[in-house]
Amino acid sequence: MSVLDDLAVKAGDDDVVCGVPARFVAAPASTEEAAALIAAARDLTVVIRGGGTKIQQGPPPRDLDLIIDTRRLAGVVEHAAGDLITVVRAGTPMAELHALPGQQLALDAPPTATAGGAVSANASGPRRLRYGTARDLLIGVTVVRPDGRIARAGGKVVKNVAGYDLGKLYTGAQGTLGLITECVFRLHPVPLDTAFVRATAPPTAVARILAAQLAPSAVEIDAGPGAPPEIAVLVEGTEEGVRDRAAALARLLDGEVTDLPPSWWDTPPWPPGGLGVKLTGVLSAVPALVKAVIAAGGTIRGSAATGVLHAGFPSGAPAGIPGVVGALRAAATRAEGHAVVLTAPDGTLDGLDMWGPVPGLELMRRVKDQFDPDHRFAPGRFVGGI
């Protein structure tokens, strides 16, 4: 009897990815067990599932035989506080990594999201302004390739970049190149104090915030039809430093200092069943992106200081979605960025270009062919149908 027979169970009603039901689910408990499972499943198409926080985003898989669930691949292997690193298994919930003694993995991800899922999606949130994305914080990785071979790259010190390109390759690959089983992350100290500054202000105020050189950790915006935009700024550091910088920002923006973020902080602007689009652009074009979303009847939120924003639209009028996406994509192109559809109402994905133009697509196809020549892992879930 193979490890596939031992681990795989019949999929249940909830084992569905973007409307496509799986046949089986398997949950390996170690890298070696995962490698044996993948080697034994060479004839099966595979989608990897962690906490499930993003699995329903993006295009549906062309086919789905097996879901590999990583939640038994969990736990902190090592926390080297002196080196500011941690080694964790891929299924470890982010809640554990947000609460390490005196230190943190500074990735804004849902508590139930997993470390491997955060890397696979290149996750980030409001604090990307200060700490970067998962790609910036990952310094080592262990993966199982689609042929069942185990590969390791990077190291356990921040300055070690040996083999780091493999980690970058798997970061943001959406599970199309194999299974991440272990991650090594750079950590940061937990700040002694934090404060938020909230103000009603136009997106052009972001330039003044950055020019003031007050070292904010995040500058977020929330804007929609019928209401003035709101900007919220996160300040972290020592108690005295936070107090002084927050007061200076409040004077600059004619805002108020609070201990808690606004209710919309780090939440998607689309309702269940609505249209959600990720928009990027250069900082000088953020006001134009905000204007384009509001003109289309949507709400826009996100990191106004890094040019990474999310637009949300209600679930009604599905016939108008291609036009909305086209208008936002044109605005993003003018902003020297991209517009990617993350989620859309049922029945609207057929014929909808979720990714738009992707530079380097042919290179990405060659990488996919090299790592997964049979196109078994997350088939059709990535750009260009990869």
Tab-separated table of C-alpha atoms in Angstrom:
chain	number	residue	atom	x	y	z
A	1	MET	CA	0.000	0.000	0.000
A	2	SER	CA	1.447	3.427	-0.985
A	3	VAL	CA	1.537	6.567	1.111
A	4	LEU	CA	-1.184	7.906	-1.207
A	5	ASP	CA	-3.472	5.081	-0.106
A	6	ASP	CA	-2.561	5.757	3.532
A	7	LEU	CA	-3.120	9.518	3.497
A	8	ALA	CA	-5.734	10.264	0.861
A	9	VAL	CA	-9.383	10.316	1.869
A	10	LYS	CA	-12.445	11.015	-0.205
A	11	ALA	CA	-13.074	14.745	-0.544
A	12	GLY	CA	-16.016	16.300	1.256
A	13	ASP	CA	-18.547	18.895	0.207
A	14	ASP	CA	-16.259	21.745	1.323
A	15	ASP	CA	-13.233	20.523	-0.619
A	16	VAL	CA	-13.901	22.791	-3.577
A	17	VAL	CA	-11.606	25.317	-5.261
A	18	CYS	CA	-13.385	28.124	-7.136
A	19	GLY	CA	-16.319	25.845	-7.879
A	20	VAL	CA	-14.218	22.810	-8.873
A	21	PRO	CA	-14.633	19.841	-6.475
A	22	ALA	CA	-11.661	17.682	-5.547
A	23	ARG	CA	-11.723	13.888	-5.581
A	24	PHE	CA	-9.347	13.344	-2.656
A	25	VAL	CA	-7.702	15.200	0.221
A	26	ALA	CA	-4.404	14.285	1.884
A	27	ALA	CA	-2.639	15.921	4.845
A	28	PRO	CA	1.036	14.942	5.212
A	29	ALA	CA	2.723	15.586	8.552
A	30	SER	CA	6.369	15.972	7.444
A	31	THR	CA	8.454	17.005	4.464
A	32	GLU	CA	9.435	13.384	3.860
A	33	GLU	CA	5.827	12.206	3.998
A	34	ALA	CA	4.813	14.997	1.616
A	35	ALA	CA	7.574	13.990	-0.800
A	36	ALA	CA	6.442	10.371	-0.765
A	37	LEU	CA	2.832	11.472	-1.274
A	38	ILE	CA	3.656	13.673	-4.260
A	39	ALA	CA	5.829	10.998	-5.836
A	40	ALA	CA	2.986	8.507	-5.503
A	41	ALA	CA	0.452	10.967	-6.950
A	42	ARG	CA	2.228	11.544	-10.265
A	43	ASP	CA	-0.932	10.906	-12.262
A	44	LEU	CA	-3.073	13.337	-10.222
A	45	THR	CA	-3.664	17.056	-10.532
A	46	VAL	CA	-2.979	18.879	-7.270
A	47	VAL	CA	-3.982	22.083	-5.484
A	48	ILE	CA	-2.310	23.013	-2.192
A	49	ARG	CA	-4.435	24.357	0.650
A	50	GLY	CA	-3.275	26.006	3.851
A	51	GLY	CA	-5.646	28.070	5.952
A	52	GLY	CA	-7.899	28.587	2.940
A	53	THR	CA	-7.977	32.375	3.247
A	54	LYS	CA	-7.131	32.959	-0.439
A	55	ILE	CA	-7.877	29.635	-2.098
A	56	GLN	CA	-11.153	30.876	-3.565
A	57	GLN	CA	-9.428	33.812	-5.241
A	58	GLY	CA	-8.153	33.633	-8.803
A	59	PRO	CA	-9.125	31.391	-11.714
A	60	PRO	CA	-10.484	27.875	-11.089
A	61	PRO	CA	-8.198	24.902	-11.755
A	62	ARG	CA	-8.703	23.152	-15.075
A	63	ASP	CA	-8.835	19.859	-13.214
A	64	LEU	CA	-8.575	18.810	-9.575
A	65	ASP	CA	-7.888	15.328	-8.285
A	66	LEU	CA	-6.112	15.957	-4.976
A	67	ILE	CA	-6.006	18.732	-2.400
A	68	ILE	CA	-2.860	18.615	-0.268
A	69	ASP	CA	-3.777	20.166	3.069
A	70	THR	CA	-0.745	21.562	4.933
A	71	ARG	CA	-2.262	22.108	8.361
A	72	ARG	CA	-0.555	19.030	9.853
A	73	LEU	CA	2.768	20.477	8.658
A	74	ALA	CA	2.664	22.928	11.540
A	75	GLY	CA	4.850	24.203	14.335
A	76	VAL	CA	7.824	26.445	15.050
A	77	VAL	CA	10.978	24.394	14.506
A	78	GLU	CA	13.371	27.036	15.827
A	79	HIS	CA	13.238	30.594	17.125
A	80	ALA	CA	16.735	32.062	17.249
A	81	ALA	CA	15.950	35.346	18.966
A	82	GLY	CA	19.561	36.526	18.874
A	83	ASP	CA	19.683	36.122	15.102
A	84	LEU	CA	16.168	37.499	14.553
A	85	ILE	CA	15.066	34.423	12.600
A	86	THR	CA	12.553	31.637	12.936
A	87	VAL	CA	12.205	28.298	11.163
A	88	VAL	CA	8.598	27.188	10.806
A	89	ARG	CA	6.683	24.444	9.041
A	90	ALA	CA	4.520	25.656	6.210
A	91	GLY	CA	1.163	24.915	7.841
A	92	THR	CA	1.897	27.036	10.916
A	93	PRO	CA	-0.892	29.594	11.477
A	94	MET	CA	0.205	33.213	11.197
A	95	ALA	CA	-1.290	33.831	14.651
A	96	GLU	CA	1.669	31.921	16.130
A	97	LEU	CA	4.162	33.999	14.168
A	98	HIS	CA	2.547	37.255	15.227
A	99	ALA	CA	3.064	36.305	18.881
A	100	LEU	CA	6.651	35.081	19.223
A	101	PRO	CA	8.282	36.167	22.519
A	102	GLY	CA	9.394	39.761	22.009
A	103	GLN	CA	9.575	39.404	18.225
A	104	GLN	CA	7.231	39.182	15.255
A	105	LEU	CA	6.954	38.110	11.677
A	106	ALA	CA	5.852	41.476	10.347
A	107	LEU	CA	3.437	40.184	7.708
A	108	ASP	CA	-0.148	41.386	7.927
A	109	ALA	CA	-2.053	38.198	7.169
A	110	PRO	CA	-5.191	36.684	8.700
A	111	PRO	CA	-4.459	34.724	11.909
A	112	THR	CA	-5.718	31.521	10.289
A	113	ALA	CA	-3.560	31.939	7.182
A	114	THR	CA	-0.474	29.719	7.085
A	115	ALA	CA	3.193	30.554	6.677
A	116	GLY	CA	3.467	28.576	3.463
A	117	GLY	CA	0.308	30.135	2.072
A	118	ALA	CA	1.636	33.618	2.843
A	119	VAL	CA	4.801	32.835	0.880
A	120	SER	CA	2.934	31.195	-1.976
A	121	ALA	CA	0.771	34.318	-2.329
A	122	ASN	CA	3.626	36.746	-1.534
A	123	ALA	CA	1.352	38.155	1.126
A	124	SER	CA	1.609	41.609	2.605
A	125	GLY	CA	-0.623	44.191	4.193
A	126	PRO	CA	-0.535	47.758	5.473
A	127	ARG	CA	2.939	47.428	7.019
A	128	ARG	CA	4.558	46.529	3.679
A	129	LEU	CA	5.715	50.171	3.648
A	130	ARG	CA	8.166	49.460	6.490
A	131	TYR	CA	8.748	45.711	6.422
A	132	GLY	CA	8.103	44.656	2.828
A	133	THR	CA	6.327	41.544	1.586
A	134	ALA	CA	6.808	37.828	2.212
A	135	ARG	CA	9.492	37.833	-0.496
A	136	ASP	CA	11.485	40.374	1.524
A	137	LEU	CA	11.189	38.480	4.816
A	138	LEU	CA	11.854	34.935	3.548
A	139	ILE	CA	15.525	33.917	3.832
A	140	GLY	CA	15.246	30.140	3.437
A	141	VAL	CA	12.804	27.557	2.137
A	142	THR	CA	12.271	23.798	1.840
A	143	VAL	CA	10.076	22.598	-1.001
A	144	VAL	CA	8.897	19.368	-2.556
A	145	ARG	CA	9.029	19.544	-6.323
A	146	PRO	CA	6.273	17.989	-8.459
A	147	ASP	CA	8.508	14.968	-9.098
A	148	GLY	CA	8.677	14.293	-5.348
A	149	ARG	CA	12.224	15.548	-4.846
A	150	ILE	CA	13.037	17.659	-1.794
A	151	ALA	CA	14.960	20.897	-2.401
A	152	ARG	CA	16.325	23.473	0.035
A	153	ALA	CA	17.572	26.993	-0.528
A	154	GLY	CA	18.800	29.895	1.546
A	155	GLY	CA	19.992	29.647	5.106
A	156	LYS	CA	19.327	30.573	8.701
A	157	VAL	CA	21.075	33.925	8.880
A	158	VAL	CA	19.800	37.156	7.417
A	159	LYS	CA	22.876	37.801	5.239
A	160	ASN	CA	23.014	34.289	3.775
A	161	VAL	CA	21.717	34.448	0.214
A	162	ALA	CA	22.998	31.114	-1.049
A	163	GLY	CA	20.265	29.513	-3.116
A	164	TYR	CA	17.900	32.381	-2.337
A	165	ASP	CA	16.649	32.544	-5.918
A	166	LEU	CA	14.689	29.310	-5.410
A	167	GLY	CA	12.881	30.931	-2.514
A	168	LYS	CA	12.043	33.937	-4.676
A	169	LEU	CA	10.837	31.622	-7.427
A	170	TYR	CA	8.348	29.867	-5.149
A	171	THR	CA	7.243	33.113	-3.501
A	172	GLY	CA	4.106	34.302	-5.250
A	173	ALA	CA	3.953	31.237	-7.520
A	174	GLN	CA	0.511	30.300	-6.136
A	175	GLY	CA	1.472	26.645	-5.642
A	176	THR	CA	2.178	26.059	-9.334
A	177	LEU	CA	5.789	24.885	-8.855
A	178	GLY	CA	5.386	22.459	-5.966
A	179	LEU	CA	4.768	22.334	-2.224
A	180	ILE	CA	6.475	24.585	0.318
A	181	THR	CA	6.994	22.590	3.531
A	182	GLU	CA	9.289	24.793	5.649
A	183	CYS	CA	10.166	28.485	5.759
A	184	VAL	CA	12.932	30.525	7.378
A	185	PHE	CA	11.866	34.091	8.102
A	186	ARG	CA	13.587	37.237	9.197
A	187	LEU	CA	11.938	38.666	12.329
A	188	HIS	CA	11.608	42.141	13.806
A	189	PRO	CA	11.286	43.276	17.431
A	190	VAL	CA	7.778	43.981	18.660
A	191	PRO	CA	7.504	47.780	18.885
A	192	LEU	CA	7.226	49.217	22.357
A	193	ASP	CA	4.353	51.483	21.362
A	194	THR	CA	2.026	52.144	18.424
A	195	ALA	CA	-0.419	54.853	17.440
A	196	PHE	CA	-2.725	55.632	14.539
A	197	VAL	CA	-3.378	59.034	13.030
A	198	ARG	CA	-6.690	59.366	11.195
A	199	ALA	CA	-7.728	62.246	8.983
A	200	THR	CA	-10.144	63.171	6.239
A	201	ALA	CA	-7.726	64.046	3.462
A	202	PRO	CA	-7.265	63.595	-0.294
A	203	PRO	CA	-4.792	61.021	-1.646
A	204	THR	CA	-2.443	63.860	-2.591
A	205	ALA	CA	-1.744	64.239	1.149
A	206	VAL	CA	0.349	61.053	1.021
A	207	ALA	CA	3.203	62.957	-0.618
A	208	ARG	CA	3.244	65.400	2.302
A	209	ILE	CA	3.279	62.523	4.799
A	210	LEU	CA	6.287	60.916	3.171
A	211	ALA	CA	8.104	64.230	2.707
A	212	ALA	CA	7.786	64.912	6.441
A	213	GLN	CA	10.184	62.008	7.111
A	214	LEU	CA	8.305	60.798	10.181
A	215	ALA	CA	8.954	57.104	9.392
A	216	PRO	CA	5.388	55.755	9.284
A	217	SER	CA	4.989	51.979	9.187
A	218	ALA	CA	1.836	52.206	7.075
A	219	VAL	CA	-0.164	54.837	5.212
A	220	GLU	CA	-3.598	53.513	4.225
A	221	ILE	CA	-6.482	55.102	2.381
A	222	ASP	CA	-10.209	54.351	2.226
A	223	ALA	CA	-12.287	56.103	-0.426
A	224	GLY	CA	-15.607	55.546	-2.142
A	225	PRO	CA	-18.579	57.322	-3.708
A	226	GLY	CA	-20.432	59.834	-1.594
A	227	ALA	CA	-17.889	60.262	1.189
A	228	PRO	CA	-14.570	62.113	1.550
A	229	PRO	CA	-11.438	59.900	1.546
A	230	GLU	CA	-9.918	58.934	4.879
A	231	ILE	CA	-6.213	58.391	5.459
A	232	ALA	CA	-4.890	56.415	8.417
A	233	VAL	CA	-1.199	56.329	9.365
A	234	LEU	CA	0.465	53.771	11.655
A	235	VAL	CA	3.432	54.903	13.748
A	236	GLU	CA	5.568	52.407	15.697
A	237	GLY	CA	8.557	52.711	18.021
A	238	THR	CA	9.367	53.907	21.505
A	239	GLU	CA	6.691	55.578	23.596
A	240	GLU	CA	8.256	59.036	23.331
A	241	GLY	CA	9.057	58.707	19.641
A	242	VAL	CA	5.579	57.486	18.761
A	243	ARG	CA	3.951	60.274	20.740
A	244	ASP	CA	6.022	62.991	19.070
A	245	ARG	CA	5.706	61.634	15.513
A	246	ALA	CA	1.979	60.976	15.847
A	247	ALA	CA	1.407	64.518	17.108
A	248	ALA	CA	3.390	65.926	14.182
A	249	LEU	CA	1.335	63.875	11.711
A	250	ALA	CA	-1.913	64.959	13.340
A	251	ARG	CA	-0.895	68.604	12.907
A	252	LEU	CA	0.159	67.977	9.313
A	253	LEU	CA	-3.138	66.315	8.380
A	254	ASP	CA	-5.448	68.134	10.776
A	255	GLY	CA	-6.320	64.687	12.134
A	256	GLU	CA	-6.608	62.832	15.416
A	257	VAL	CA	-4.388	60.334	17.225
A	258	THR	CA	-5.995	57.051	18.312
A	259	ASP	CA	-4.859	53.776	19.829
A	260	LEU	CA	-6.884	51.639	17.431
A	261	PRO	CA	-7.047	51.472	13.635
A	262	PRO	CA	-10.219	52.346	11.733
A	263	SER	CA	-12.689	49.527	11.165
A	264	TRP	CA	-11.745	49.287	7.484
A	265	TRP	CA	-8.025	48.775	8.198
A	266	ASP	CA	-6.600	45.736	6.356
A	267	THR	CA	-10.013	44.523	5.192
A	268	PRO	CA	-10.992	43.941	1.562
A	269	PRO	CA	-13.392	46.521	0.083
A	270	TRP	CA	-15.551	44.016	-1.795
A	271	PRO	CA	-18.577	42.236	-0.295
A	272	PRO	CA	-19.080	38.459	-0.526
A	273	GLY	CA	-19.835	37.637	-4.135
A	274	GLY	CA	-18.602	41.014	-5.339
A	275	LEU	CA	-15.834	42.071	-7.685
A	276	GLY	CA	-12.368	42.515	-6.172
A	277	VAL	CA	-9.420	43.937	-8.107
A	278	LYS	CA	-5.817	44.489	-7.013
A	279	LEU	CA	-4.364	47.687	-8.458
A	280	THR	CA	-0.749	48.824	-8.517
A	281	GLY	CA	0.924	51.966	-9.788
A	282	VAL	CA	3.631	54.515	-9.134
A	283	LEU	CA	3.028	56.746	-6.127
A	284	SER	CA	2.380	59.844	-8.195
A	285	ALA	CA	-0.513	58.018	-9.915
A	286	VAL	CA	-2.320	56.905	-6.746
A	287	PRO	CA	-4.745	59.866	-6.844
A	288	ALA	CA	-5.660	58.943	-10.427
A	289	LEU	CA	-6.289	55.310	-9.443
A	290	VAL	CA	-8.521	56.451	-6.578
A	291	LYS	CA	-10.438	58.709	-8.954
A	292	ALA	CA	-10.875	55.904	-11.512
A	293	VAL	CA	-12.325	53.479	-8.948
A	294	ILE	CA	-14.746	56.032	-7.520
A	295	ALA	CA	-15.847	57.021	-11.038
A	296	ALA	CA	-16.655	53.353	-11.691
A	297	GLY	CA	-18.783	53.210	-8.523
A	298	GLY	CA	-16.338	51.265	-6.371
A	299	THR	CA	-14.526	51.539	-3.060
A	300	ILE	CA	-10.727	51.600	-2.921
A	301	ARG	CA	-8.494	50.755	0.029
A	302	GLY	CA	-4.874	49.973	0.552
A	303	SER	CA	-1.327	51.195	0.847
A	304	ALA	CA	-1.338	54.647	-0.676
A	305	ALA	CA	2.363	55.025	0.169
A	306	THR	CA	3.438	51.937	-1.791
A	307	GLY	CA	0.976	52.052	-4.665
A	308	VAL	CA	-0.682	48.722	-3.817
A	309	LEU	CA	-4.454	49.126	-3.590
A	310	HIS	CA	-7.628	47.045	-3.731
A	311	ALA	CA	-10.885	48.020	-5.393
A	312	GLY	CA	-14.244	46.499	-4.525
A	313	PHE	CA	-17.617	46.577	-6.253
A	314	PRO	CA	-20.998	45.130	-5.232
A	315	SER	CA	-22.230	41.873	-6.705
A	316	GLY	CA	-24.954	43.406	-8.887
A	317	ALA	CA	-24.851	44.165	-12.612
A	318	PRO	CA	-22.522	41.319	-13.689
A	319	ALA	CA	-22.976	42.340	-17.318
A	320	GLY	CA	-20.987	45.494	-16.613
A	321	ILE	CA	-17.998	43.760	-15.039
A	322	PRO	CA	-15.859	43.452	-18.211
A	323	GLY	CA	-16.271	47.178	-18.785
A	324	VAL	CA	-15.306	48.011	-15.185
A	325	VAL	CA	-12.252	45.761	-15.356
A	326	GLY	CA	-11.255	47.275	-18.688
A	327	ALA	CA	-11.489	50.812	-17.305
A	328	LEU	CA	-9.449	49.930	-14.221
A	329	ARG	CA	-6.856	48.114	-16.318
A	330	ALA	CA	-6.480	51.171	-18.528
A	331	ALA	CA	-6.038	53.368	-15.447
A	332	ALA	CA	-3.454	50.973	-13.998
A	333	THR	CA	-1.544	50.942	-17.278
A	334	ARG	CA	-1.399	54.736	-17.260
A	335	ALA	CA	-0.158	54.446	-13.662
A	336	GLU	CA	2.660	52.122	-14.834
A	337	GLY	CA	1.112	49.268	-12.879
A	338	HIS	CA	-1.314	46.384	-13.217
A	339	ALA	CA	-4.914	45.436	-12.476
A	340	VAL	CA	-5.554	41.828	-11.404
A	341	VAL	CA	-9.014	40.443	-10.725
A	342	LEU	CA	-8.974	38.517	-7.443
A	343	THR	CA	-12.622	37.567	-7.167
A	344	ALA	CA	-15.765	38.066	-9.233
A	345	PRO	CA	-19.461	37.176	-8.988
A	346	ASP	CA	-20.558	33.681	-9.944
A	347	GLY	CA	-20.968	33.205	-13.649
A	348	THR	CA	-18.717	36.096	-14.702
A	349	LEU	CA	-15.290	34.428	-14.882
A	350	ASP	CA	-15.780	32.769	-18.269
A	351	GLY	CA	-14.097	34.975	-20.815
A	352	LEU	CA	-12.897	37.469	-18.177
A	353	ASP	CA	-9.159	38.196	-18.375
A	354	MET	CA	-8.230	38.109	-14.689
A	355	TRP	CA	-4.533	38.929	-15.121
A	356	GLY	CA	-4.176	41.321	-18.028
A	357	PRO	CA	-0.842	41.790	-19.831
A	358	VAL	CA	2.025	40.066	-17.993
A	359	PRO	CA	5.633	40.925	-18.940
A	360	GLY	CA	7.889	37.874	-18.956
A	361	LEU	CA	5.053	35.409	-19.484
A	362	GLU	CA	7.054	33.224	-21.854
A	363	LEU	CA	9.863	32.953	-19.304
A	364	MET	CA	7.310	31.972	-16.675
A	365	ARG	CA	5.966	29.285	-18.986
A	366	ARG	CA	9.465	27.856	-19.400
A	367	VAL	CA	9.960	27.803	-15.638
A	368	LYS	CA	6.650	25.960	-15.239
A	369	ASP	CA	7.663	23.443	-17.918
A	370	GLN	CA	10.984	22.855	-16.149
A	371	PHE	CA	9.557	22.322	-12.672
A	372	ASP	CA	6.188	20.788	-13.545
A	373	PRO	CA	6.366	19.439	-17.118
A	374	ASP	CA	3.032	17.635	-16.794
A	375	HIS	CA	1.309	20.800	-15.475
A	376	ARG	CA	-0.224	18.919	-12.537
A	377	PHE	CA	0.140	21.554	-9.820
A	378	ALA	CA	-2.634	24.160	-9.723
A	379	PRO	CA	-3.265	23.804	-13.478
A	380	GLY	CA	-4.705	27.000	-14.931
A	381	ARG	CA	-4.584	28.908	-11.646
A	382	PHE	CA	-1.739	31.268	-12.554
A	383	VAL	CA	-1.077	33.887	-15.221
A	384	GLY	CA	-1.549	32.869	-18.822
A	385	GLY	CA	-3.305	29.653	-17.798
A	386	ILE	CA	-0.115	28.279	-16.195
